[in-house]
Short mmCIF file of C-alpha atoms in Angstrom, two decimals:
data_model
loop_
_atom_site.label_atom_id
_atom_site.label_comp_id
_atom_site.label_asym_id
_atom_site.label_seq_id
_atom_site.Cartn_x
_atom_site.Cartn_y
_atom_site.Cartn_z
CA MET I 1 114.47 168.84 90.31
CA GLN I 2 116.09 165.41 90.25
CA MET I 3 116.17 163.38 87.04
CA GLN I 4 114.21 160.70 88.89
CA ALA I 5 111.18 162.99 88.82
CA LEU I 6 111.08 162.87 85.02
CA THR I 7 110.84 159.08 84.77
CA GLY I 8 108.42 156.49 86.05
CA GLY I 9 105.27 157.70 84.31
CA PHE I 10 103.08 155.78 81.88
CA THR I 11 104.74 154.87 78.60
CA ASP I 12 101.41 154.58 76.74
CA THR I 13 99.10 156.80 78.80
CA PRO I 14 95.73 156.24 77.09
CA ARG I 15 95.90 152.45 77.34
CA GLU I 16 97.77 152.10 80.64
CA ALA I 17 95.51 154.65 82.34
CA ALA I 18 92.42 152.84 81.02
CA ILE I 19 93.60 149.48 82.36
CA ALA I 20 94.60 150.97 85.72
CA PHE I 21 91.29 152.81 86.01
CA ARG I 22 89.38 149.58 85.46
CA ALA I 23 91.06 148.15 88.57
CA MET I 24 90.10 151.27 90.54
CA LEU I 25 86.53 151.15 89.19
CA GLU I 26 86.13 147.50 90.16
CA ALA I 27 87.71 148.22 93.54
CA MET I 28 85.32 151.09 94.32
CA ALA I 29 82.34 149.06 93.07
CA ARG I 30 83.30 146.02 95.19
CA PRO I 31 84.56 147.44 98.51
CA GLY I 32 87.25 145.39 100.17
CA ARG I 33 88.11 143.30 97.11
CA ILE I 34 91.81 143.55 96.19
CA PHE I 35 92.86 144.19 92.58
CA ASP I 36 96.20 144.39 90.77
CA ILE I 37 97.19 147.80 89.45
CA ALA I 38 100.45 148.88 87.82
CA GLY I 39 102.00 151.14 85.23
CA ALA I 40 103.87 153.78 87.20
CA THR I 41 107.26 153.44 88.91
CA PRO I 42 107.14 156.35 91.37
CA PRO I 43 109.88 157.39 93.81
CA MET I 44 109.90 156.00 97.35
CA PRO I 45 107.91 155.95 99.56
CA LEU I 46 105.09 156.08 96.98
CA SER I 47 103.97 152.56 96.07
CA ILE I 48 103.40 151.44 92.49
CA ALA I 49 99.67 151.26 93.19
CA ALA I 50 99.43 154.71 94.76
CA GLY I 51 101.61 156.28 92.06
CA THR I 52 99.52 154.68 89.33
CA ALA I 53 96.27 155.80 91.00
CA LEU I 54 97.59 159.37 91.10
CA LEU I 55 98.48 159.27 87.40
CA VAL I 56 94.95 158.04 86.65
CA LEU I 57 93.12 160.65 88.73
CA ALA I 58 95.29 163.71 89.33
CA ASP I 59 95.73 166.75 87.10
CA GLY I 60 95.81 170.52 87.37
CA THR I 61 92.24 170.60 88.71
CA THR I 62 92.82 168.26 91.67
CA PRO I 63 94.80 169.62 94.63
CA VAL I 64 96.83 166.78 96.18
CA HIS I 65 97.79 166.58 99.85
CA LEU I 66 100.95 164.66 100.70
CA ALA I 67 100.82 163.33 104.25
CA GLY I 68 103.61 162.29 106.60
CA ALA I 69 106.67 160.72 105.01
CA HIS I 70 105.07 161.06 101.56
CA ASP I 71 105.64 164.81 101.74
CA ALA I 72 109.18 164.33 100.41
CA PRO I 73 110.93 166.39 97.71
CA GLY I 74 111.18 163.40 95.34
CA VAL I 75 107.45 162.68 95.58
CA ARG I 76 106.54 166.35 95.23
CA ASP I 77 108.63 166.73 92.09
CA TRP I 78 107.32 163.49 90.58
CA ILE I 79 103.66 164.39 91.08
CA THR I 80 104.21 167.94 89.86
CA PHE I 81 106.00 166.81 86.71
CA HIS I 82 103.68 163.94 85.78
CA THR I 83 100.27 165.31 86.77
CA GLY I 84 100.60 169.09 87.22
CA ALA I 85 98.46 168.77 90.34
CA PRO I 86 98.91 171.61 92.85
CA LEU I 87 100.00 170.46 96.30
CA ALA I 88 97.61 171.50 99.04
CA ALA I 89 96.71 171.32 102.71
CA ARG I 90 94.21 168.70 103.95
CA GLY I 91 91.21 171.02 103.79
CA GLU I 92 91.70 171.96 100.14
CA ALA I 93 92.71 168.53 98.84
CA ALA I 94 90.69 166.52 96.33
CA LEU I 95 93.20 163.68 96.73
CA ALA I 96 95.45 162.86 99.66
CA VAL I 97 98.12 160.20 99.87
CA GLY I 98 100.16 158.90 102.76
CA ASP I 99 100.26 156.22 105.43
CA TRP I 100 97.38 156.01 107.89
CA ALA I 101 99.12 157.81 110.76
CA GLY I 102 100.24 160.59 108.45
CA LEU I 103 96.78 161.11 106.94
CA LEU I 104 95.02 161.56 110.29
CA PRO I 105 93.01 163.45 111.49
CA LEU I 106 90.20 162.66 109.04
CA ASP I 107 87.97 165.55 110.09
CA ALA I 108 90.32 167.96 108.35
CA TYR I 109 89.30 166.72 104.86
CA ARG I 110 86.39 167.86 102.73
CA ILE I 111 83.31 165.66 103.10
CA GLY I 112 81.08 167.45 100.56
CA VAL I 113 77.96 169.49 101.24
CA PRO I 114 74.33 168.25 101.33
CA GLU I 115 73.59 169.57 97.82
CA TYR I 116 76.92 168.28 96.46
CA PRO I 117 78.13 165.28 98.47
CA ASP I 118 80.54 164.48 95.62
CA ARG I 119 82.72 167.47 96.54
CA SER I 120 84.67 165.36 98.99
CA ALA I 121 88.23 164.14 99.28
CA THR I 122 89.49 160.74 98.16
CA LEU I 123 92.26 159.36 100.39
CA ILE I 124 94.88 156.95 99.14
CA VAL I 125 96.11 155.08 102.20
CA GLU I 126 99.49 153.40 101.83
CA MET I 127 99.64 150.08 103.67
CA ALA I 128 102.47 147.66 104.43
CA ALA I 129 100.29 144.87 103.06
CA LEU I 130 96.69 144.24 101.95
CA THR I 131 94.95 141.01 102.88
CA SER I 132 91.37 139.76 102.67
CA SER I 133 91.10 139.33 106.41
CA GLY I 134 90.17 141.40 109.42
CA ALA I 135 87.36 143.95 109.35
CA ARG I 136 83.97 142.68 108.15
CA LEU I 137 82.53 144.84 105.36
CA THR I 138 78.91 144.95 104.21
CA GLY I 139 76.91 147.35 102.06
CA PRO I 140 76.51 148.33 98.40
CA GLY I 141 78.81 146.38 96.11
CA ILE I 142 79.09 143.45 98.52
CA GLU I 143 76.91 140.37 98.04
CA THR I 144 77.30 138.94 101.55
CA GLU I 145 80.46 140.20 103.19
CA HIS I 146 84.02 141.07 102.31
CA ARG I 147 87.00 141.26 104.63
CA LEU I 148 89.90 143.67 104.45
CA SER I 149 92.91 144.41 106.65
CA LEU I 150 91.91 147.98 107.55
CA PRO I 151 94.19 150.11 109.75
CA GLU I 152 91.34 150.64 112.24
CA ILE I 153 87.54 150.38 112.58
CA ALA I 154 86.23 153.43 114.43
CA ALA I 155 87.25 156.06 111.85
CA PHE I 156 85.36 154.25 109.08
CA ARG I 157 82.24 153.87 111.22
CA THR I 158 82.32 157.61 111.94
CA ASN I 159 82.73 158.29 108.22
CA ARG I 160 79.82 155.95 107.38
CA ALA I 161 77.61 157.85 109.79
CA LEU I 162 78.12 161.01 107.70
CA PHE I 163 76.50 159.42 104.62
CA PRO I 164 75.65 160.76 102.08
CA LEU I 165 78.57 163.02 102.97
CA GLY I 166 81.96 161.54 103.74
CA ILE I 167 85.40 160.62 102.48
CA ASP I 168 86.16 157.74 100.11
CA PHE I 169 89.26 155.60 100.50
CA PHE I 170 91.67 153.61 98.40
CA PHE I 171 94.17 151.32 100.12
CA THR I 172 97.42 150.55 98.34
CA ALA I 173 100.33 148.19 98.91
CA ASP I 174 102.95 147.41 96.26
CA ALA I 175 100.97 146.84 93.08
CA ARG I 176 97.62 146.09 94.73
CA ILE I 177 94.62 148.27 95.45
CA ALA I 178 91.33 148.04 97.34
CA ALA I 179 88.70 150.64 98.12
CA LEU I 180 86.23 151.62 100.81
CA PRO I 181 83.53 154.10 99.79
CA ARG I 182 81.55 156.00 102.43
CA THR I 183 78.63 153.55 102.04
CA THR I 184 80.40 150.52 103.50
CA HIS I 185 79.45 149.30 106.98
CA VAL I 186 82.60 148.28 108.87
CA GLU I 187 82.62 145.91 111.87
CA GLU I 188 85.28 144.14 113.90
CA GLY I 189 86.29 140.91 112.15
CA MET X 1 98.94 157.47 59.23
CA ALA X 2 96.05 155.05 59.48
CA GLU X 3 92.71 156.63 60.29
CA ALA X 4 92.51 154.84 63.64
CA GLU X 5 95.85 156.30 64.73
CA GLN X 6 94.54 159.81 64.30
CA TYR X 7 92.28 159.36 67.32
CA ASN X 8 93.36 159.15 70.93
CA PHE X 9 92.36 155.76 72.41
CA ALA X 10 88.55 155.80 72.79
CA TYR X 11 88.30 159.25 71.17
CA LEU X 12 88.32 161.48 74.26
CA ASP X 13 91.46 163.31 75.37
CA GLU X 14 93.13 162.16 78.60
CA GLN X 15 92.16 165.24 80.62
CA THR X 16 88.49 164.63 79.83
CA LYS X 17 88.75 160.94 80.66
CA ARG X 18 90.37 161.74 84.02
CA MET X 19 87.50 164.12 84.82
CA ILE X 20 84.89 161.50 83.88
CA ARG X 21 86.75 158.78 85.79
CA ARG X 22 86.82 160.88 88.97
CA THR X 23 83.10 161.50 88.48
CA VAL X 24 82.37 157.80 88.02
CA LEU X 25 84.21 156.90 91.25
CA LYS X 26 82.22 159.47 93.24
CA ALA X 27 79.03 158.21 91.60
CA LEU X 28 79.80 154.66 92.79
CA ALA X 29 80.56 155.97 96.28
CA ILE X 30 77.16 157.74 96.48
CA PRO X 31 74.77 155.30 94.76
CA GLY X 32 71.90 157.00 92.93
CA TYR X 33 73.22 160.54 93.41
CA GLN X 34 73.66 162.51 90.18
CA VAL X 35 77.24 163.80 90.00
CA PRO X 36 77.70 166.85 87.75
CA PHE X 37 80.40 166.51 85.10
CA ALA X 38 81.77 168.68 82.31
CA SER X 39 80.07 166.88 79.43
CA ARG X 40 81.88 167.34 76.11
CA GLU X 41 80.54 167.83 72.63
CA MET X 42 80.68 164.50 70.86
CA PRO X 43 80.58 163.80 67.13
CA MET X 44 76.86 163.00 67.39
CA PRO X 45 73.90 165.10 68.50
CA TYR X 46 72.64 165.29 72.07
CA GLY X 47 69.89 162.74 72.46
CA TRP X 48 71.88 160.10 70.59
CA GLY X 49 73.67 158.77 73.62
CA THR X 50 76.47 161.30 74.16
CA GLY X 51 76.39 160.70 77.93
CA GLY X 52 76.64 156.95 77.54
CA VAL X 53 79.35 157.30 74.91
CA GLN X 54 81.47 159.51 77.19
CA VAL X 55 81.14 157.06 80.09
CA THR X 56 81.96 154.13 77.81
CA ALA X 57 84.99 155.99 76.42
CA ALA X 58 86.26 156.62 79.96
CA VAL X 59 85.88 153.01 81.16
CA LEU X 60 86.86 151.10 78.02
CA THR X 61 90.16 149.18 78.04
CA PRO X 62 91.90 147.76 74.95
CA SER X 63 90.94 144.18 75.86
CA ASP X 64 87.22 144.87 76.33
CA THR X 65 84.49 143.41 74.16
CA LEU X 66 81.76 145.96 73.56
CA LYS X 67 78.07 145.39 72.91
CA VAL X 68 75.69 148.26 72.12
CA ILE X 69 71.91 147.96 72.20
CA ASP X 70 69.09 150.33 71.44
CA GLN X 71 65.72 149.27 72.91
CA GLY X 72 67.21 145.79 73.24
CA ALA X 73 68.29 145.54 69.60
CA ASP X 74 71.86 145.31 68.34
CA ASP X 75 70.94 146.21 64.76
CA THR X 76 69.28 149.62 65.03
CA THR X 77 70.88 152.85 63.80
CA ASN X 78 71.96 154.19 67.19
CA ALA X 79 73.49 150.89 68.29
CA VAL X 80 75.28 150.28 64.99
CA SER X 81 76.72 153.82 64.89
CA ILE X 82 78.06 153.73 68.44
CA ARG X 83 79.52 150.26 67.95
CA LYS X 84 81.31 151.45 64.80
CA PHE X 85 82.47 154.59 66.60
CA PHE X 86 84.35 152.54 69.20
CA GLU X 87 85.59 150.00 66.65
CA LYS X 88 87.22 152.91 64.86
CA THR X 89 88.46 155.00 67.81
CA ALA X 90 89.36 152.30 70.36
CA GLN X 91 89.88 149.25 68.12
CA VAL X 92 88.01 147.15 70.69
CA ALA X 93 86.33 143.87 69.83
CA THR X 94 82.56 144.05 69.52
CA THR X 95 79.85 141.46 69.90
CA THR X 96 76.08 141.14 69.91
CA ARG X 97 76.17 138.25 72.41
CA THR X 98 75.38 139.44 75.93
CA PRO X 99 77.52 136.85 77.82
CA ALA X 100 80.55 137.63 75.60
CA ALA X 101 80.49 141.37 76.29
CA SER X 102 82.51 143.02 79.07
CA VAL X 103 81.03 146.49 78.49
CA ILE X 104 77.45 146.93 77.29
CA GLN X 105 76.14 150.36 76.36
CA THR X 106 72.37 150.43 76.36
CA ARG X 107 69.54 152.70 75.40
CA HIS X 108 66.36 151.91 77.35
CA ARG X 109 66.71 148.18 78.09
CA ILE X 110 68.54 145.75 80.36
CA PRO X 111 69.55 142.60 78.44
CA GLU X 112 67.37 139.56 79.22
CA THR X 113 70.39 137.34 79.92
CA PRO X 114 71.44 138.04 83.55
CA LEU X 115 74.67 140.03 83.77
CA ALA X 116 77.62 138.73 85.75
CA GLU X 117 80.55 140.08 87.71
CA GLY X 118 83.12 141.56 85.36
CA GLN X 119 80.48 143.16 83.15
CA ILE X 120 79.65 146.88 83.07
CA LEU X 121 76.30 148.19 81.88
CA VAL X 122 76.36 151.81 80.64
CA TYR X 123 72.96 153.47 80.27
CA GLN X 124 72.21 156.38 77.97
CA VAL X 125 70.08 158.82 79.94
CA PRO X 126 67.99 161.66 78.48
CA ILE X 127 66.61 163.29 81.68
CA PRO X 128 68.55 162.13 84.78
CA GLU X 129 66.48 164.08 87.31
CA PRO X 130 63.45 162.01 88.40
CA LEU X 131 61.87 165.10 89.95
CA ARG X 132 62.34 167.35 86.90
CA PHE X 133 58.80 167.13 85.53
CA LEU X 134 57.46 167.85 89.02
CA GLU X 135 59.87 170.67 89.83
CA PRO X 136 61.65 172.39 86.92
CA ARG X 137 64.19 174.32 89.03
CA GLU X 138 67.53 172.56 89.51
CA THR X 139 68.19 174.61 92.67
CA GLU X 140 65.00 173.15 94.19
CA THR X 141 65.43 169.51 93.08
CA ARG X 142 68.95 169.60 94.46
CA LYS X 143 67.59 170.70 97.84
CA MET X 144 64.89 168.03 97.67
CA HIS X 145 67.56 165.34 97.21
CA ALA X 146 69.71 166.89 99.95
CA HIS X 147 66.79 166.84 102.42
CA GLU X 148 65.46 163.49 101.22
CA GLU X 149 62.22 165.32 100.42
CA TYR X 150 60.54 162.90 98.05
CA GLY X 151 56.89 163.41 98.97
CA LEU X 152 56.18 165.02 95.60
CA MET X 153 57.14 161.84 93.76
CA HIS X 154 54.66 159.83 95.80
CA VAL X 155 52.00 162.46 95.06
CA LYS X 156 52.67 161.93 91.35
CA LEU X 157 52.25 158.16 91.67
CA TYR X 158 49.15 158.70 93.82
CA GLU X 159 47.63 160.95 91.15
CA ASP X 160 48.16 158.11 88.67
CA ILE X 161 46.07 155.89 90.93
CA ALA X 162 43.41 158.57 91.55
CA ARG X 163 42.99 159.21 87.83
CA HIS X 164 43.52 155.78 86.31
CA GLY X 165 43.01 153.31 89.13
CA ALA X 166 46.60 152.08 88.89
CA ILE X 167 50.15 153.44 88.63
CA VAL X 168 50.32 153.88 84.87
CA THR X 169 53.94 155.02 84.73
CA ALA X 170 55.31 152.32 82.42
CA TYR X 171 58.91 153.42 81.83
CA ALA X 172 61.46 155.61 83.64
CA TYR X 173 59.71 154.35 86.75
CA PRO X 174 61.41 155.98 89.77
CA VAL X 175 63.49 153.85 92.13
CA ARG X 176 65.07 154.39 95.52
CA VAL X 177 68.69 153.29 95.81
CA GLU X 178 69.88 151.84 99.14
CA GLY X 179 67.04 153.63 100.91
CA ARG X 180 68.47 157.06 100.15
CA TYR X 181 68.43 158.70 96.70
CA VAL X 182 65.44 158.55 94.38
CA MET X 183 66.83 157.84 90.93
CA ASP X 184 65.60 157.79 87.35
CA PRO X 185 66.53 154.37 85.95
CA SER X 186 66.56 155.96 82.45
CA PRO X 187 63.55 155.16 80.24
CA ILE X 188 63.80 151.39 80.66
CA PRO X 189 60.40 149.67 80.87
CA LYS X 190 59.37 149.10 84.47
CA PHE X 191 59.59 145.40 83.60
CA ASP X 192 63.37 145.88 83.91
CA ASN X 193 63.32 147.67 87.28
CA PRO X 194 63.61 144.58 89.52
CA ARG X 195 66.49 143.40 87.32
CA MET X 196 68.63 146.36 88.41
CA ASN X 197 69.58 144.29 91.47
CA MET X 198 72.47 142.59 89.70
CA ALA X 199 76.11 141.47 89.96
CA ALA X 200 77.38 143.85 87.25
CA ILE X 201 78.31 147.54 87.63
CA GLN X 202 75.67 149.97 86.34
CA LEU X 203 76.76 153.42 85.16
CA PHE X 204 74.42 156.12 83.85
CA GLY X 205 75.52 158.98 81.57
CA ALA X 206 73.42 162.01 80.65
CA GLY X 207 75.38 164.13 78.13
CA ARG X 208 73.11 167.11 77.55
CA GLU X 209 72.18 167.29 81.24
CA GLN X 210 75.81 166.76 82.31
CA ARG X 211 75.20 164.16 84.99
CA ILE X 212 76.70 160.76 85.78
CA TYR X 213 75.31 158.37 88.37
CA ALA X 214 75.84 154.75 89.30
CA VAL X 215 74.54 151.66 91.02
CA PRO X 216 77.25 149.32 92.37
CA PRO X 217 76.73 145.54 92.18
CA HIS X 218 74.43 143.93 94.78
CA THR X 219 72.90 147.29 95.68
CA GLY X 220 69.30 147.63 96.83
CA VAL X 221 67.17 149.21 94.09
CA VAL X 222 63.49 149.47 95.05
CA SER X 223 60.72 150.76 92.80
CA LEU X 224 58.54 153.32 94.59
CA ASP X 225 55.02 152.12 95.35
CA PHE X 226 52.30 151.98 97.99
CA GLU X 227 51.37 149.14 100.34
CA ASP X 228 47.93 148.83 98.76
CA TYR X 229 49.23 149.46 95.21
CA PRO X 230 52.45 147.46 95.07
CA PHE X 231 54.85 147.81 92.18
CA GLU X 232 54.22 145.49 89.26
CA ALA X 233 56.76 144.66 86.56
CA THR X 234 54.39 144.52 83.61
CA LYS X 235 54.81 143.35 80.04
CA ALA X 236 52.50 142.56 77.12
CA ALA X 237 50.36 139.50 77.85
CA ALA X 238 51.69 137.45 74.96
CA VAL X 239 54.57 135.23 73.92
CA CYS X 240 57.27 136.07 71.38
CA ALA X 241 56.03 135.16 67.89
CA LEU X 242 59.57 134.18 66.85
CA CYS X 243 61.09 132.29 69.80
CA GLY X 244 58.01 131.63 71.94
CA SER X 245 59.45 133.12 75.12
CA ALA X 246 56.83 134.00 77.70
CA GLU X 247 59.38 135.61 80.04
CA SER X 248 61.09 138.23 77.91
CA TYR X 249 59.96 141.82 77.37
CA LEU X 250 58.02 142.15 74.11
CA ASP X 251 57.71 144.83 71.43
CA GLU X 252 54.55 144.98 69.33
CA VAL X 253 55.51 145.43 65.67
CA ILE X 254 53.29 146.14 62.68
CA VAL X 255 54.07 143.66 59.91
CA ASP X 256 51.90 144.72 56.94
CA ASP X 257 49.59 147.45 55.60
CA THR X 258 46.40 145.76 56.75
CA GLY X 259 46.90 146.16 60.48
CA GLY X 260 48.69 142.84 61.01
CA ARG X 261 50.88 142.87 64.09
CA MET X 262 52.88 140.57 66.26
CA PHE X 263 54.80 140.56 69.54
CA VAL X 264 58.52 139.85 69.42
CA CYS X 265 61.33 139.94 71.99
CA SER X 266 62.80 143.42 72.31
CA ASP X 267 66.17 141.77 73.10
CA THR X 268 67.32 140.59 69.66
CA ASP X 269 70.30 138.61 71.01
CA PHE X 270 68.14 136.74 73.53
CA CYS X 271 65.57 135.92 70.82
CA ALA X 272 68.17 134.84 68.25
CA GLY X 273 69.90 132.69 70.88
CA ARG X 274 66.68 130.87 71.70
CA ARG X 275 65.86 130.34 68.03
CA GLY X 276 69.40 129.08 67.40
CA ALA X 277 69.04 126.60 70.25
CA MET X 278 65.68 125.42 68.86
CA ASP X 279 67.18 124.97 65.37
CA ALA X 280 70.05 122.96 66.87
CA GLU X 281 67.56 120.73 68.70
CA ALA X 282 65.57 120.24 65.51
CA VAL X 283 68.71 119.16 63.63
CA ALA X 284 69.75 116.80 66.46
#
């Protein structure tokens, strides 16, 4: 294990995790709105936002799937040291993190079951940038419409059609985060 | 070591808060669906708001301003105790003023003053399952939600009409969220039901029953009814004896031993605010 794996966590976990979670809560409640989130300094290619989100959510009870370039020794060691989360394949993961191409295909993740739709994966999608433009979002949490630079449209429409089952998404870039729960209707911008 | 430093921030340990936070996110993603969570024992008995307290503890940040109400009042035992609990364990600022609060924990009321973006309303919930008194088995109610099988609830409302000539359910009046899950809005008066369509985030915590559910902002919340017996948000036909409001929800209180009674606002902050404004006008 590299020394780098031991650093970059929260310095005051209870307070930093609470502040970071508020950003994630607001993001999930207002799909497509972009919020600032910080606290962690994870190893590349994990962004500050994705690393912080993992520290907020992951522990020994949440298998994490690392997709694509994120499945790197530095990232594995960092997540293992700071969260204790077991690393897992797509089908067992409660959380998955990676870039969009690496995370696909989506049908490999858990979408919950009719009696327990909450038993579904949450994907943290690393983006080059997040902007309030592009796909038109409507649904719960959105007064009229929000716009977000999603990596594509079709996958989210397919996911919406599964409701109340489905996957929920966070999008991260640098120290910014947005979310897209399964309830959001996505259309071409 | 100061007493406050002996507690982790907001009382709960970090592992518990992570578990509740994951639950809250799934609850927001599936509006109105009751997400099971591993409710903890809290230093207060079940029935005193342990579900709400756990949700509040998981969402509170150091810069929040907390308001706690019980039946609309800031000064009742339950509200005072919970406010003091978080003053001690999270050192957060507290207030009784609705617009000044960023997190409001409530037992059985929605504040009269409309809530805005940036505010979070945390409800204390005794029985989260709206179908529980119709079907006692959890295995069955879970299937009913899964299959969207809500006919029984309409039968219950229909029996109200058949027996009493109107839907007499006055509180914990069932709602449908975004056309999917039927949800118990906690025992708020049905007067408050239409006000659940709001800009703030609504989170519901049931400690004993180990369920958390949520309604995101701007989410469709519709009270169940019939075309010929539409839902009515009722309140006492009176005005507040203290502030004169005809719009706010009223409590009837007994004021002496000879049967004297009066109607007053259940929302103490709303009432005090109106009286303060009237006093200011009188001075000016």
